[in-house]
PDB file of C-alpha atoms in Angstrom:
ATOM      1  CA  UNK A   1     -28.077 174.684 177.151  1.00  0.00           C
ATOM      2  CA  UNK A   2     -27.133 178.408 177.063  1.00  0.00           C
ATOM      3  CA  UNK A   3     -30.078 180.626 177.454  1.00  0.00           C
ATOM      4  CA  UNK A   4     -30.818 184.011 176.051  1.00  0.00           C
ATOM      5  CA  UNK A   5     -33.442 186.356 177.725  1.00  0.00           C
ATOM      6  CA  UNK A   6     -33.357 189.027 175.193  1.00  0.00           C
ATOM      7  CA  UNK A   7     -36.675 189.785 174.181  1.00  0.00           C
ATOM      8  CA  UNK A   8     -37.948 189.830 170.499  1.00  0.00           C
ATOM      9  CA  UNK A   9     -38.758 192.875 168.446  1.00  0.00           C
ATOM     10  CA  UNK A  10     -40.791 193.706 165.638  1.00  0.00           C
ATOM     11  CA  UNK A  11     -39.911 196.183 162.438  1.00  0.00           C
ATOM     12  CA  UNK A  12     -42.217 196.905 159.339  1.00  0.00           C
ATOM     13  CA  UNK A  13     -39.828 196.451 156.145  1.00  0.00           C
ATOM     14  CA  UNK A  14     -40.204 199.748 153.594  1.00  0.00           C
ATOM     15  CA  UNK A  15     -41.770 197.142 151.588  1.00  0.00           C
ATOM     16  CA  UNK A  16     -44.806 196.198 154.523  1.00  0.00           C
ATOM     17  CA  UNK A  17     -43.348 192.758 155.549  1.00  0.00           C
ATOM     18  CA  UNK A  18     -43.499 192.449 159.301  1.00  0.00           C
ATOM     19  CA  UNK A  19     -40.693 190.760 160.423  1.00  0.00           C
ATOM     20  CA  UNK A  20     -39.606 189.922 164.022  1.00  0.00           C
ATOM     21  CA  UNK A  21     -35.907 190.548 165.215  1.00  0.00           C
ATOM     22  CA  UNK A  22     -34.687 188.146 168.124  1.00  0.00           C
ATOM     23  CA  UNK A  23     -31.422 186.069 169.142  1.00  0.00           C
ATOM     24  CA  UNK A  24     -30.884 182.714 167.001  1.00  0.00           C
ATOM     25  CA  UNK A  25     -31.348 179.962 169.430  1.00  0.00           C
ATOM     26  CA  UNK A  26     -30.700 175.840 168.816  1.00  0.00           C
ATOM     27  CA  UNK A  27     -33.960 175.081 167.246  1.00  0.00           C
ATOM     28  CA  UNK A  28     -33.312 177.282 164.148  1.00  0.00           C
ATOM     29  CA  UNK A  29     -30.906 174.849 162.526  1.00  0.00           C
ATOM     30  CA  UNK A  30     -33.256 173.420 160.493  1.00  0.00           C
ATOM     31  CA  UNK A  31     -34.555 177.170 159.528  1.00  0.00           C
ATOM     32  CA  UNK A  32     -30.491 178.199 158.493  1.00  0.00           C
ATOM     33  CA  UNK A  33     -30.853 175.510 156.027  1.00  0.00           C
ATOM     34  CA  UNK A  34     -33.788 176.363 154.768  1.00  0.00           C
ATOM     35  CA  UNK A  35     -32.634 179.931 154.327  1.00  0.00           C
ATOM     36  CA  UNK A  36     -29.522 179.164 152.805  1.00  0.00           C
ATOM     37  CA  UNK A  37     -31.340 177.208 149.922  1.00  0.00           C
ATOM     38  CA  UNK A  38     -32.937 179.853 149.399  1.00  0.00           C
ATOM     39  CA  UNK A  39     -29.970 182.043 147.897  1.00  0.00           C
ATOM     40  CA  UNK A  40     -28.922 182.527 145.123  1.00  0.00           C
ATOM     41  CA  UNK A  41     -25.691 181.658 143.593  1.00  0.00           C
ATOM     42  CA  UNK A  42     -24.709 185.035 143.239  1.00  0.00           C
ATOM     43  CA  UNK A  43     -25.513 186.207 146.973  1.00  0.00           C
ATOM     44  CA  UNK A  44     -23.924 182.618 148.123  1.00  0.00           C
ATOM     45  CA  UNK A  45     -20.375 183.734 146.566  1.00  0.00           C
ATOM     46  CA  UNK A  46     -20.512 187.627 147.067  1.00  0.00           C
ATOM     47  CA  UNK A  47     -21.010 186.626 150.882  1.00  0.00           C
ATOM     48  CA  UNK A  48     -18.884 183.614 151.547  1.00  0.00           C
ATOM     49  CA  UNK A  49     -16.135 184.535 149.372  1.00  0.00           C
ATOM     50  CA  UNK A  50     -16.652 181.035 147.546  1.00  0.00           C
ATOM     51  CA  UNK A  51     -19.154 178.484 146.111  1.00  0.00           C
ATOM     52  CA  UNK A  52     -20.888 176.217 148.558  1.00  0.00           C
ATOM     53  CA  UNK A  53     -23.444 173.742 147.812  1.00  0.00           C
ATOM     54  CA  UNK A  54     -25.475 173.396 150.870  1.00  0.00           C
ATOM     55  CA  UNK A  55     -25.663 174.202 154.057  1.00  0.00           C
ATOM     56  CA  UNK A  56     -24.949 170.651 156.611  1.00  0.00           C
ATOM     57  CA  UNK A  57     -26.757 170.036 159.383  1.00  0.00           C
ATOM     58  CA  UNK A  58     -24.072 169.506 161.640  1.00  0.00           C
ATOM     59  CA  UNK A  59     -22.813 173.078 160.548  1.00  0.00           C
ATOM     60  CA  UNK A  60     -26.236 174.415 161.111  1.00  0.00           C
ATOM     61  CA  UNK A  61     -26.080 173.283 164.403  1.00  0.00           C
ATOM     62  CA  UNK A  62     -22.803 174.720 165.334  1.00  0.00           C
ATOM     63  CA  UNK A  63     -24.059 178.168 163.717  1.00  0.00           C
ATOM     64  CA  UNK A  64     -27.241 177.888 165.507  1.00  0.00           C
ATOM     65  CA  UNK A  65     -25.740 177.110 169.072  1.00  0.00           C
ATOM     66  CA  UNK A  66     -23.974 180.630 170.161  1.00  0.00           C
ATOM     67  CA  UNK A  67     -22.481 181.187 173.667  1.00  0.00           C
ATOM     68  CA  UNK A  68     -24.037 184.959 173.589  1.00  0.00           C
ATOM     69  CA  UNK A  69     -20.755 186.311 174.948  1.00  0.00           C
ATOM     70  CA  UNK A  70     -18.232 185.728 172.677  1.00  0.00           C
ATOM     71  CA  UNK A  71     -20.249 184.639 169.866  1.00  0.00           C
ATOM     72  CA  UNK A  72     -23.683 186.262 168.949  1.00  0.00           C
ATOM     73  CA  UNK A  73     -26.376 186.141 166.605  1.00  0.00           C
ATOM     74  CA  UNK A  74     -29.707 187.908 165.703  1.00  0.00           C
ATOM     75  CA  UNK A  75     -32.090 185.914 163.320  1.00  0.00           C
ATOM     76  CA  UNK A  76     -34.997 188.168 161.661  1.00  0.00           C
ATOM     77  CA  UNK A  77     -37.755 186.000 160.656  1.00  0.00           C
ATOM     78  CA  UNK A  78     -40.998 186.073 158.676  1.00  0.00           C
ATOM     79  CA  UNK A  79     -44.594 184.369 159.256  1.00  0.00           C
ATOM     80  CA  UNK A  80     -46.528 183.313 161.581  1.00  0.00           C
ATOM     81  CA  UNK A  81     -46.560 179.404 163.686  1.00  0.00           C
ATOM     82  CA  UNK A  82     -44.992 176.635 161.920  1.00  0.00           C
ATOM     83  CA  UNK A  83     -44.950 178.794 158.761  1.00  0.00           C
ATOM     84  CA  UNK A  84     -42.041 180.774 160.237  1.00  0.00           C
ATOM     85  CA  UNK A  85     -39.126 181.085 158.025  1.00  0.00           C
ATOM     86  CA  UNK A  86     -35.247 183.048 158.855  1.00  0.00           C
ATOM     87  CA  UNK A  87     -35.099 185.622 155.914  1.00  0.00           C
ATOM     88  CA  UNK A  88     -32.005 187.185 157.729  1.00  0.00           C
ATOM     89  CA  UNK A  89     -29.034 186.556 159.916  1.00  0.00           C
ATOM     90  CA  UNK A  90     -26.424 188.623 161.408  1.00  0.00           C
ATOM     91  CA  UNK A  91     -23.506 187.506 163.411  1.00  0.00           C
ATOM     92  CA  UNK A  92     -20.234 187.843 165.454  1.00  0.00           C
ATOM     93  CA  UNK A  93     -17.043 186.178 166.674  1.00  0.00           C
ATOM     94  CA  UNK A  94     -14.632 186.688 168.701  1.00  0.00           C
ATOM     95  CA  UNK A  95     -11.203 187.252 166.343  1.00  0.00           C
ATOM     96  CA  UNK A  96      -9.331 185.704 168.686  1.00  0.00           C
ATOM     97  CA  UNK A  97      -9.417 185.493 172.420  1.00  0.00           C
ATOM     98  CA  UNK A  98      -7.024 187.673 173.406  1.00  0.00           C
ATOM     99  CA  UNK A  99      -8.148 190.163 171.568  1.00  0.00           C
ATOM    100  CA  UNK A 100     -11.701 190.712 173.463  1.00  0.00           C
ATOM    101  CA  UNK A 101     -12.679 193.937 172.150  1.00  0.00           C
ATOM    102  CA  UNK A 102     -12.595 192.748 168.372  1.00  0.00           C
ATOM    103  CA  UNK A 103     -14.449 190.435 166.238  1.00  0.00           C
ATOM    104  CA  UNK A 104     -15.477 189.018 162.927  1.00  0.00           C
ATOM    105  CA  UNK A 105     -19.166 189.737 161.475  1.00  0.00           C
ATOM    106  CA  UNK A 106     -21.266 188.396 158.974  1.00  0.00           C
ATOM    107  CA  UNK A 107     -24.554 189.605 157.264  1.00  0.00           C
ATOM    108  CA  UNK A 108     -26.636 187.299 155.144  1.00  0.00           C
ATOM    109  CA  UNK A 109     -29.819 188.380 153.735  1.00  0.00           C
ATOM    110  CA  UNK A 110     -32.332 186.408 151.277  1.00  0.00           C
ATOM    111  CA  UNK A 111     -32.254 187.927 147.948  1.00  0.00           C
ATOM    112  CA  UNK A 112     -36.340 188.761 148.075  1.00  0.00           C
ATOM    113  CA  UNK A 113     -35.660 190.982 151.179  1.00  0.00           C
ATOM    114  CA  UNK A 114     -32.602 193.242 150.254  1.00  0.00           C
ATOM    115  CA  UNK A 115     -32.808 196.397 150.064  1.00  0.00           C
ATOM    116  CA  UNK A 116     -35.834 197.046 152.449  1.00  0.00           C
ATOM    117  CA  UNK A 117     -33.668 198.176 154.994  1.00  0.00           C
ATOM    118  CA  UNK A 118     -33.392 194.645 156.808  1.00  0.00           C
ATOM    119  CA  UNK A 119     -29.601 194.761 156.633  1.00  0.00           C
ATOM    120  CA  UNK A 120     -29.257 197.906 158.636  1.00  0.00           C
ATOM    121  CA  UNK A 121     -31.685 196.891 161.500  1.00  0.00           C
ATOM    122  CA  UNK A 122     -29.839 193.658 162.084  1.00  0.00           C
ATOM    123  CA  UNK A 123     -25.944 195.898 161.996  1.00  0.00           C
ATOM    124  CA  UNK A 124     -27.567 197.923 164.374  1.00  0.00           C
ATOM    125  CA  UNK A 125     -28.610 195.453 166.774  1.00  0.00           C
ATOM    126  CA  UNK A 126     -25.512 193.201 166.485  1.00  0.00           C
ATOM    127  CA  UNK A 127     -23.552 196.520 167.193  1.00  0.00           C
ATOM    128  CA  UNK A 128     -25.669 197.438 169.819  1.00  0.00           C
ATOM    129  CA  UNK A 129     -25.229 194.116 171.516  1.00  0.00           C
ATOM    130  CA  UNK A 130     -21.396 194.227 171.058  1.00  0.00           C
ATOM    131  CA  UNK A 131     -20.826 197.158 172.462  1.00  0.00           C
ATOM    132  CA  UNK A 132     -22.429 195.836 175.779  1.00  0.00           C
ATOM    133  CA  UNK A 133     -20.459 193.111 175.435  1.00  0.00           C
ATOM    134  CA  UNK A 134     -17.002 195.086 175.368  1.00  0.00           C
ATOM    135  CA  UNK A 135     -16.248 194.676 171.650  1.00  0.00           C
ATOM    136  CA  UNK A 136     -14.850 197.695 169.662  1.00  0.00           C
ATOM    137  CA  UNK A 137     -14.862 196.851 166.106  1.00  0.00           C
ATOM    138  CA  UNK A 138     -16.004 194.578 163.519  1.00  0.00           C
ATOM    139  CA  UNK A 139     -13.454 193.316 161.220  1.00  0.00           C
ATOM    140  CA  UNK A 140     -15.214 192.325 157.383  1.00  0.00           C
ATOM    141  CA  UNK A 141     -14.147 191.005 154.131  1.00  0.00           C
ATOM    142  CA  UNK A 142     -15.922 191.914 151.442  1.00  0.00           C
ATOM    143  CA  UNK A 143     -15.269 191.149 147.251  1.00  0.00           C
ATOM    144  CA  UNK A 144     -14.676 194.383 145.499  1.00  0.00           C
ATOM    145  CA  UNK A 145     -17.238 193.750 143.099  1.00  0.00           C
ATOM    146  CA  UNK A 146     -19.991 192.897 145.734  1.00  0.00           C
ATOM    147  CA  UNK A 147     -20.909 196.808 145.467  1.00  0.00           C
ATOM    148  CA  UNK A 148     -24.224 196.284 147.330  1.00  0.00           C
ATOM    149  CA  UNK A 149     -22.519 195.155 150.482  1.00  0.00           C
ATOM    150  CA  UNK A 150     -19.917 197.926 150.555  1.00  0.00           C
ATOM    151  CA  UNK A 151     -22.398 200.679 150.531  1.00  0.00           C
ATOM    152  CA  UNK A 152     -24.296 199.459 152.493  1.00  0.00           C
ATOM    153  CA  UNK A 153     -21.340 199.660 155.260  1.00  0.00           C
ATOM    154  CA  UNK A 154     -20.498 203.069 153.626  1.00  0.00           C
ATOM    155  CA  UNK A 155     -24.063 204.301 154.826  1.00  0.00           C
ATOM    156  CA  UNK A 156     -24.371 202.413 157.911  1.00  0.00           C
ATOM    157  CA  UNK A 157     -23.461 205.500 159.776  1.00  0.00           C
ATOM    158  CA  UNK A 158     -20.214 203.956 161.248  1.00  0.00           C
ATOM    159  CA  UNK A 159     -16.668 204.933 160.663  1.00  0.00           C
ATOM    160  CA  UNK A 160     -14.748 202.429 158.870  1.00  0.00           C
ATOM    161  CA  UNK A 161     -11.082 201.625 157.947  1.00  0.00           C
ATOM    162  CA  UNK A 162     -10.285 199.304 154.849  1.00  0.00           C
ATOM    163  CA  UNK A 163      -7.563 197.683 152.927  1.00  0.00           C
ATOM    164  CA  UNK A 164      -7.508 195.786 149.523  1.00  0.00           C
ATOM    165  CA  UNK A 165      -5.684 193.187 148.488  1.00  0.00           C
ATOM    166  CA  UNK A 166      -5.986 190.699 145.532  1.00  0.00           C
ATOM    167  CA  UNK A 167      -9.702 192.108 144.917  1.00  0.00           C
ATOM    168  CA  UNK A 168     -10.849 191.447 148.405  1.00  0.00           C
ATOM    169  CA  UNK A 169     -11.149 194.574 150.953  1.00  0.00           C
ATOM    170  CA  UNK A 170     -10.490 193.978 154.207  1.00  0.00           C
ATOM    171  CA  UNK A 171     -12.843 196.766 155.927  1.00  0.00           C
ATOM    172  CA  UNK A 172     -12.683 197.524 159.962  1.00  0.00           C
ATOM    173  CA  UNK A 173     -15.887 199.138 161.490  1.00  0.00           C
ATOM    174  CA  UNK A 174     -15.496 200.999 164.779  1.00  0.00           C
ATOM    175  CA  UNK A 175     -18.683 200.651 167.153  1.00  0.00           C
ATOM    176  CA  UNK A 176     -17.159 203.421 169.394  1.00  0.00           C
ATOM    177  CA  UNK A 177     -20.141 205.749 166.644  1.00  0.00           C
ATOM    178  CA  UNK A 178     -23.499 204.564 166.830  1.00  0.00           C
ATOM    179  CA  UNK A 179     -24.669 203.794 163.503  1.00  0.00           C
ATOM    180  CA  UNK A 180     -26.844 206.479 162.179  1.00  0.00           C
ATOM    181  CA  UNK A 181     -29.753 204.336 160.908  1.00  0.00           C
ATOM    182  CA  UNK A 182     -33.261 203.871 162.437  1.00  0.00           C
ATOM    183  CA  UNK A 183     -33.556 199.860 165.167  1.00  0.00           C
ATOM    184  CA  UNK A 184     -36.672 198.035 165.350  1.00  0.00           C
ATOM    185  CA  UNK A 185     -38.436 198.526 168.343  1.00  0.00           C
ATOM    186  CA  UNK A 186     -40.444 195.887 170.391  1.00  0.00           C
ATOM    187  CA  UNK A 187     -43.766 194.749 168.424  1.00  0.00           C
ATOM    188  CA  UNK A 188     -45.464 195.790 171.944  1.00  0.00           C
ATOM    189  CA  UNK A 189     -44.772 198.934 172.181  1.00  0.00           C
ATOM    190  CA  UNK A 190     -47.953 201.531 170.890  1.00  0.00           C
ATOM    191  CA  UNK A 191     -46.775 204.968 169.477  1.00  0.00           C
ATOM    192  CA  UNK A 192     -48.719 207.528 167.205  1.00  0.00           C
ATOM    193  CA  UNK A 193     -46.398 206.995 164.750  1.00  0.00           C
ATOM    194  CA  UNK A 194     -47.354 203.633 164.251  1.00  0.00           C
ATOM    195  CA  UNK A 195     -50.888 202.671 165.665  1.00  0.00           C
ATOM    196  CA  UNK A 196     -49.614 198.698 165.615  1.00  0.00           C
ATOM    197  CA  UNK A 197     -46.534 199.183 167.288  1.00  0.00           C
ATOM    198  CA  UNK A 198     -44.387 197.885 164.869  1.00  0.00           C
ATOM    199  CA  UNK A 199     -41.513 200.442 163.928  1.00  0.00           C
ATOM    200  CA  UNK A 200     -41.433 201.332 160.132  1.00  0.00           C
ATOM    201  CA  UNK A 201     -38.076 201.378 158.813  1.00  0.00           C
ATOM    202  CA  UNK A 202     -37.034 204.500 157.387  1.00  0.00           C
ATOM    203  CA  UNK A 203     -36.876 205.389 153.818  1.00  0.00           C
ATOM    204  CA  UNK A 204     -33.368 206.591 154.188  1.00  0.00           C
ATOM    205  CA  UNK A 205     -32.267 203.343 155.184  1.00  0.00           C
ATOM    206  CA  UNK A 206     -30.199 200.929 152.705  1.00  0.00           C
ATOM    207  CA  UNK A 207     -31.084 197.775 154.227  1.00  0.00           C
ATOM    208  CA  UNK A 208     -28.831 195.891 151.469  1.00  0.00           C
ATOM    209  CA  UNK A 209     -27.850 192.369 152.628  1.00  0.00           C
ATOM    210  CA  UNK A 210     -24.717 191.255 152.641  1.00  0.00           C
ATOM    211  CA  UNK A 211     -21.236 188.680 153.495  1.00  0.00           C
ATOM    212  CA  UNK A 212     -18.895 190.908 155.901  1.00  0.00           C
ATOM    213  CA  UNK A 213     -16.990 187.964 157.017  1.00  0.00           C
ATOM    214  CA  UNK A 214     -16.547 184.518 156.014  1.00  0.00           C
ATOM    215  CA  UNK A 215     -15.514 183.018 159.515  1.00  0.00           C
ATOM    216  CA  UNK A 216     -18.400 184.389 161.096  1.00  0.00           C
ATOM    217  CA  UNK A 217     -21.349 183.310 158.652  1.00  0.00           C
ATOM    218  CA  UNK A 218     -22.149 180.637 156.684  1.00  0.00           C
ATOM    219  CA  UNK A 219     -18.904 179.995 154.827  1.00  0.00           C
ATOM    220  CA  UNK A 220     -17.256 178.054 156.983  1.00  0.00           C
ATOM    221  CA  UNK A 221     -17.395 174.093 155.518  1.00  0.00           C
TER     222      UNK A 221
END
């Protein structure tokens, strides 16, 4: 089983929740389920591009199990010991292999926790991570009514290239920019700021969640 030593961080949501941003890892299968039932209707088609019932466990698996490399996910979660629950996922794939520098991405985000800013810590992290990883740019589809989602990669800080076609916009994001939008820092660390150590997400953040891609998130049947 493939490893990841990235260590967890911890944000304060504008809202107060505390939530904890780390790499998904096997055991969360059960937790992607549990998320995913948690959506509604609405935020299940705007970000899969379609109606899906459930979530299978065999496809939580596969979503859960990530190679780090040329897949990746981060997982923000919420509570404390067995109470712990995924309120947000975001993820990349590889487009194709021989094209190493770009790949598909996917932001889901339970309805209770949009707009707190969740959305942009998560893009920033994933981005953060791909760049280290050699990739360039994110590629996203996105429904032209799913407003939400498309501001939210309008404010993200990142330059961006798009296309419509039959209602859908096909949106590239180049990571060569760092977003301009505040990351969680580890729940350790102590600053003035925030006596706790848990970074406080800026007001000025959109933190909308949001489908970028249906290959790379939960979509896929």
């Amino acid at each position: 089983m493939i490893v990841c030593e990235i260590e967890a961080q911890g944000a304060r949501l504008r809202n107060g929740t505390e939530v904890t941003v780390r790499p998904i890892c096997p055991n969360d299968a059960p937790r992607l389920q549990a998320l995913f039932a948690r959506l509604s209707s609405e935020s299940i088609f705007f970000r899969f591009l379609g109606h899906c019932n459930e979530l299978a466990g065999e496809r939580a698996e596969d979503l859960a199990n990530v190679d780090y490399q040329t897949q990746m996910a981060f997982v923000a979660t919420h509570g404390q010991g067995n109470e712990v629950k995924i309120i947000a996922v975001a993820r990349y794939a590889l487009l194709q292999r021989n094209e190493p520098d770009l790949a598909e991405a996917a932001i889901v985000v339970e309805d209770r926790h949009q707009g707190q800013g969740l959305g942009t810590l998560l893009l920033k992290r994933l981005a953060e991570y791909a760049r280290e990883h050699g990739i360039r740019a994110f590629l996203a589809t996105v429904h032209q009514a799913n407003t939400r989602i498309l501001r939210f990669i309008e404010r993200s800080g990142l330059p961006v290239e798009s296309n419509i076609d039959s209602g859908v916009w096909e949106i590239l994001v180049d990571l060569d920019t760092e977003p301009e939008c505040s990351a969680p820092r580890n729940i350790d660390d102590r600053s003035a700021s925030s006596p706790n150590g848990v970074h406080n997400v800026a007001p000025g953040d959109e933190g909308a969640g949001g489908k970028m891609d249906k290959s790379a998130g939960y979509g896929q049947k």
